[in-house]
Amino acid sequence: MAEMVRAAHPGEVAILDGIGGVASGFDLILCDVWGVLHDGVHAHRGASDALTRFRALPGERPRRVVLVSNAPRPGAGVLTQLDGFGVPRTAYDTIVTSGDLTRRLLAERAAAPVYHLGPDRDLPIFDGLDLVRGGPDDAAHVVVTGLLDDEVETAEDYRDRLTPWAARGVTMICANPDLVVERGERLIPCAGALAALYEEMGGAVVYAGKPHVPVYEAALAAAEALDGGTPLPRERVLAVGDAIRTDVAGARAFGVASLLVARGIHAEELGVAAGAPIGDIAHWLEAQTVHPDAVIDLLRW
């Protein structure tokens, strides 16, 4: 098994068969959910097993796993979803989501009318918040959680709807910075695609979630709180995810090591979509703005 070290160049990125040989070098794993623990249809059992084994490792302090998700709903909703997929709670300690951070942003802007753009399944993001809900024509802020019908729509379908907001200077709060997410063998557009289009149109966007530092700060604080607030050095933290733009870039900005799961949203680009082994990925990595410290096809022990 290749040893995982901080990779200075794409050609130095380790290819791992599993994390068992490197796990003892970390006290905390910040783990993505969609694309690592499940693909939106089925759970990846090996990933849950690997995280459960990591948490059981002996050490000077307990090994922790914080799930860090760009889900546009509170962590409690993600927990319920994971239970439905059969992901055991032994695989993680707690959950921090972009939905949680969005709620904080909304609470800070509670006096101004807010409009929700997204499917009804994301409405729990507003539960318990004392907000002024406005219509599309009088809102000061728009919270985007996703496309109304992500099975058939694209971001471009929303250009006419976004145009008046951009002209009026309405701030968009993006509750899920992901551009796409896996759903079985398909890639489905997310709120991040709408936010990217809005920015192209001159609109102002505030992002909650990865790759932005606040969600990592919240996740680290949650892990430290589990151990009485004892500080956890960032060199003892590993971020795991399947997206260069969010998981890897976010880990790099936060100053922690990262492990890219290849058989996620980049599977086709990396040539592993049909189960092929990881080959020479240096050329692909060189074309990216950031690169991970190691790559694995699927998270396993």
Tab-separated table of N, CA and C in Angstrom, residues 137-213:
chain	number	residue	atom	x	y	z
A	137	ASP	N	-40.744	39.068	-5.698
A	137	ASP	CA	-40.601	40.456	-6.124
A	137	ASP	C	-40.192	41.408	-5.004
A	138	ASP	N	-40.325	40.976	-3.740
A	138	ASP	CA	-39.990	41.886	-2.645
A	138	ASP	C	-38.919	41.344	-1.705
A	139	ALA	N	-38.343	40.204	-2.026
A	139	ALA	CA	-37.333	39.599	-1.146
A	139	ALA	C	-36.026	40.373	-1.219
A	140	ALA	N	-35.390	40.494	-0.054
A	140	ALA	CA	-34.053	41.095	0.006
A	140	ALA	C	-32.976	40.034	-0.178
A	141	HIS	N	-33.324	38.784	0.146
A	141	HIS	CA	-32.403	37.660	0.002
A	141	HIS	C	-33.160	36.487	-0.609
A	142	VAL	N	-32.463	35.725	-1.407
A	142	VAL	CA	-33.010	34.484	-1.964
A	142	VAL	C	-32.149	33.330	-1.473
A	143	VAL	N	-32.781	32.358	-0.829
A	143	VAL	CA	-32.075	31.147	-0.421
A	143	VAL	C	-32.319	30.086	-1.478
A	144	VAL	N	-31.257	29.631	-2.135
A	144	VAL	CA	-31.407	28.589	-3.140
A	144	VAL	C	-30.888	27.279	-2.565
A	145	THR	N	-31.762	26.277	-2.560
A	145	THR	CA	-31.388	24.960	-2.039
A	145	THR	C	-31.273	23.921	-3.142
A	146	GLY	N	-31.781	24.239	-4.335
A	146	GLY	CA	-31.688	23.291	-5.437
A	146	GLY	C	-32.661	23.647	-6.537
A	147	LEU	N	-32.634	22.856	-7.590
A	147	LEU	CA	-33.571	23.037	-8.689
A	147	LEU	C	-34.913	22.415	-8.302
A	148	LEU	N	-35.980	22.962	-8.824
A	148	LEU	CA	-37.297	22.454	-8.468
A	148	LEU	C	-37.498	21.029	-8.969
A	149	ASP	N	-36.984	20.737	-10.148
A	149	ASP	CA	-37.048	19.378	-10.698
A	149	ASP	C	-35.690	19.046	-11.284
A	150	ASP	N	-34.792	18.548	-10.439
A	150	ASP	CA	-33.421	18.305	-10.886
A	150	ASP	C	-33.276	17.096	-11.795
A	151	GLU	N	-34.369	16.383	-12.025
A	151	GLU	CA	-34.320	15.257	-12.958
A	151	GLU	C	-34.321	15.725	-14.407
A	152	VAL	N	-34.914	16.887	-14.666
A	152	VAL	CA	-35.060	17.335	-16.047
A	152	VAL	C	-34.519	18.740	-16.285
A	153	GLU	N	-34.435	19.569	-15.231
A	153	GLU	CA	-34.035	20.953	-15.410
A	153	GLU	C	-32.521	21.125	-15.364
A	154	THR	N	-32.066	22.248	-15.915
A	154	THR	CA	-30.680	22.688	-15.797
A	154	THR	C	-30.687	24.115	-15.254
A	155	ALA	N	-29.527	24.600	-14.858
A	155	ALA	CA	-29.443	25.966	-14.346
A	155	ALA	C	-29.918	26.976	-15.375
A	156	GLU	N	-29.625	26.731	-16.630
A	156	GLU	CA	-29.983	27.678	-17.686
A	156	GLU	C	-31.492	27.913	-17.745
A	157	ASP	N	-32.284	26.935	-17.321
A	157	ASP	CA	-33.738	27.100	-17.317
A	157	ASP	C	-34.183	28.207	-16.367
A	158	TYR	N	-33.301	28.655	-15.489
A	158	TYR	CA	-33.662	29.640	-14.462
A	158	TYR	C	-33.166	31.050	-14.794
A	159	ARG	N	-32.557	31.230	-15.944
A	159	ARG	CA	-31.971	32.536	-16.266
A	159	ARG	C	-33.010	33.663	-16.183
A	160	ASP	N	-34.185	33.464	-16.771
A	160	ASP	CA	-35.201	34.511	-16.758
A	160	ASP	C	-35.671	34.809	-15.336
A	161	ARG	N	-35.711	33.808	-14.478
A	161	ARG	CA	-36.141	34.007	-13.100
A	161	ARG	C	-35.076	34.766	-12.304
A	162	LEU	N	-33.812	34.508	-12.620
A	162	LEU	CA	-32.716	35.139	-11.879
A	162	LEU	C	-32.470	36.586	-12.313
A	163	THR	N	-32.805	36.907	-13.550
A	163	THR	CA	-32.469	38.218	-14.103
A	163	THR	C	-32.988	39.393	-13.269
A	164	PRO	N	-34.263	39.420	-12.845
A	164	PRO	CA	-34.733	40.560	-12.043
A	164	PRO	C	-34.009	40.680	-10.709
A	165	TRP	N	-33.640	39.556	-10.104
A	165	TRP	CA	-32.928	39.607	-8.812
A	165	TRP	C	-31.542	40.212	-9.002
A	166	ALA	N	-30.854	39.808	-10.052
A	166	ALA	CA	-29.526	40.362	-10.309
A	166	ALA	C	-29.616	41.864	-10.572
A	167	ALA	N	-30.629	42.283	-11.309
A	167	ALA	CA	-30.795	43.700	-11.621
A	167	ALA	C	-31.124	44.512	-10.375
A	168	ARG	N	-31.819	43.896	-9.434
A	168	ARG	CA	-32.262	44.581	-8.217
A	168	ARG	C	-31.227	44.500	-7.094
A	169	GLY	N	-30.148	43.725	-7.308
A	169	GLY	CA	-29.109	43.605	-6.294
A	169	GLY	C	-29.466	42.687	-5.153
A	170	VAL	N	-30.321	41.709	-5.411
A	170	VAL	CA	-30.715	40.746	-4.376
A	170	VAL	C	-29.553	39.786	-4.102
A	171	THR	N	-29.258	39.575	-2.836
A	171	THR	CA	-28.203	38.623	-2.465
A	171	THR	C	-28.758	37.213	-2.445
A	172	MET	N	-28.050	36.291	-3.079
A	172	MET	CA	-28.420	34.877	-3.048
A	172	MET	C	-27.595	34.169	-1.982
A	173	ILE	N	-28.251	33.389	-1.144
A	173	ILE	CA	-27.570	32.523	-0.191
A	173	ILE	C	-27.649	31.102	-0.750
A	174	CYS	N	-26.507	30.542	-1.083
A	174	CYS	CA	-26.469	29.206	-1.682
A	174	CYS	C	-26.280	28.163	-0.587
A	175	ALA	N	-27.310	27.350	-0.387
A	175	ALA	CA	-27.293	26.375	0.694
A	175	ALA	C	-26.612	25.071	0.322
A	176	ASN	N	-26.205	24.937	-0.929
A	176	ASN	CA	-25.475	23.755	-1.383
A	176	ASN	C	-24.547	24.156	-2.520
A	177	PRO	N	-23.263	24.416	-2.229
A	177	PRO	CA	-22.333	24.876	-3.267
A	177	PRO	C	-21.974	23.835	-4.323
A	178	ASP	N	-22.403	22.579	-4.180
A	178	ASP	CA	-22.096	21.569	-5.188
A	178	ASP	C	-22.703	21.958	-6.533
A	179	LEU	N	-21.945	21.725	-7.589
A	179	LEU	CA	-22.481	21.919	-8.935
A	179	LEU	C	-23.333	20.733	-9.359
A	180	VAL	N	-22.846	19.530	-9.067
A	180	VAL	CA	-23.574	18.296	-9.392
A	180	VAL	C	-23.373	17.313	-8.253
A	181	VAL	N	-24.228	16.294	-8.239
A	181	VAL	CA	-24.113	15.223	-7.271
A	181	VAL	C	-24.516	13.926	-7.958
A	182	GLU	N	-23.975	12.822	-7.457
A	182	GLU	CA	-24.351	11.514	-8.007
A	182	GLU	C	-25.768	11.140	-7.606
A	183	ARG	N	-26.492	10.532	-8.516
A	183	ARG	CA	-27.733	9.837	-8.193
A	183	ARG	C	-27.712	8.549	-8.997
A	184	GLY	N	-27.207	7.503	-8.346
A	184	GLY	CA	-26.961	6.266	-9.065
A	184	GLY	C	-25.837	6.474	-10.065
A	185	GLU	N	-26.125	6.281	-11.349
A	185	GLU	CA	-25.111	6.452	-12.393
A	185	GLU	C	-25.234	7.783	-13.112
A	186	ARG	N	-26.081	8.677	-12.591
A	186	ARG	CA	-26.289	9.973	-13.226
A	186	ARG	C	-25.706	11.089	-12.364
A	187	LEU	N	-25.386	12.221	-12.994
A	187	LEU	CA	-24.986	13.418	-12.286
A	187	LEU	C	-26.141	14.418	-12.356
A	188	ILE	N	-26.575	14.877	-11.174
A	188	ILE	CA	-27.739	15.740	-11.055
A	188	ILE	C	-27.298	17.147	-10.664
A	189	PRO	N	-27.807	18.193	-11.305
A	189	PRO	CA	-27.389	19.558	-10.959
A	189	PRO	C	-27.863	19.965	-9.567
A	190	CYS	N	-27.058	20.778	-8.901
A	190	CYS	CA	-27.353	21.221	-7.543
A	190	CYS	C	-27.455	22.743	-7.492
A	191	ALA	N	-27.701	23.257	-6.284
A	191	ALA	CA	-27.871	24.694	-6.095
A	191	ALA	C	-26.644	25.472	-6.533
A	192	GLY	N	-25.460	24.876	-6.386
A	192	GLY	CA	-24.236	25.565	-6.783
A	192	GLY	C	-24.235	25.951	-8.252
A	193	ALA	N	-24.916	25.169	-9.090
A	193	ALA	CA	-24.996	25.503	-10.513
A	193	ALA	C	-25.825	26.763	-10.724
A	194	LEU	N	-26.891	26.926	-9.943
A	194	LEU	CA	-27.696	28.145	-10.025
A	194	LEU	C	-26.907	29.346	-9.514
A	195	ALA	N	-26.165	29.139	-8.422
A	195	ALA	CA	-25.363	30.224	-7.855
A	195	ALA	C	-24.271	30.664	-8.824
A	196	ALA	N	-23.650	29.699	-9.506
A	196	ALA	CA	-22.605	30.031	-10.477
A	196	ALA	C	-23.174	30.855	-11.623
A	197	LEU	N	-24.358	30.484	-12.103
A	197	LEU	CA	-25.008	31.248	-13.163
A	197	LEU	C	-25.352	32.655	-12.669
A	198	TYR	N	-25.840	32.758	-11.444
A	198	TYR	CA	-26.216	34.060	-10.876
A	198	TYR	C	-24.996	34.982	-10.783
A	199	GLU	N	-23.866	34.419	-10.384
A	199	GLU	CA	-22.637	35.214	-10.341
A	199	GLU	C	-22.231	35.674	-11.734
A	200	GLU	N	-22.369	34.790	-12.721
A	200	GLU	CA	-22.048	35.162	-14.107
A	200	GLU	C	-22.915	36.327	-14.575
A	201	MET	N	-24.127	36.397	-14.034
A	201	MET	CA	-25.067	37.445	-14.406
A	201	MET	C	-24.844	38.722	-13.601
A	202	GLY	N	-23.838	38.717	-12.722
A	202	GLY	CA	-23.532	39.890	-11.914
A	202	GLY	C	-24.165	39.892	-10.550
A	203	GLY	N	-24.841	38.806	-10.175
A	203	GLY	CA	-25.478	38.717	-8.867
A	203	GLY	C	-24.486	38.410	-7.762
A	204	ALA	N	-24.826	38.805	-6.540
A	204	ALA	CA	-23.990	38.550	-5.366
A	204	ALA	C	-24.440	37.266	-4.686
A	205	VAL	N	-23.479	36.407	-4.354
A	205	VAL	CA	-23.786	35.112	-3.736
A	205	VAL	C	-22.987	34.955	-2.455
A	206	VAL	N	-23.666	34.495	-1.413
A	206	VAL	CA	-23.020	34.076	-0.172
A	206	VAL	C	-23.149	32.562	-0.107
A	207	TYR	N	-22.011	31.868	0.014
A	207	TYR	CA	-22.020	30.404	-0.001
A	207	TYR	C	-21.921	29.837	1.412
A	208	ALA	N	-22.736	28.834	1.685
A	208	ALA	CA	-22.601	28.046	2.909
A	208	ALA	C	-22.082	26.670	2.501
A	209	GLY	N	-21.105	26.142	3.233
A	209	GLY	CA	-20.627	24.794	2.923
A	209	GLY	C	-19.289	24.783	2.214
A	210	LYS	N	-18.867	23.583	1.845
A	210	LYS	CA	-17.581	23.372	1.185
A	210	LYS	C	-17.580	24.007	-0.203
A	211	PRO	N	-16.491	24.609	-0.632
A	211	PRO	CA	-15.129	24.568	-0.099
A	211	PRO	C	-14.785	25.715	0.853
A	212	HIS	N	-15.763	26.407	1.372
A	212	HIS	CA	-15.501	27.609	2.155
A	212	HIS	C	-15.137	27.257	3.597
A	213	VAL	N	-14.215	28.011	4.141
A	213	VAL	CA	-13.588	27.684	5.427
A	213	VAL	C	-14.564	27.576	6.591
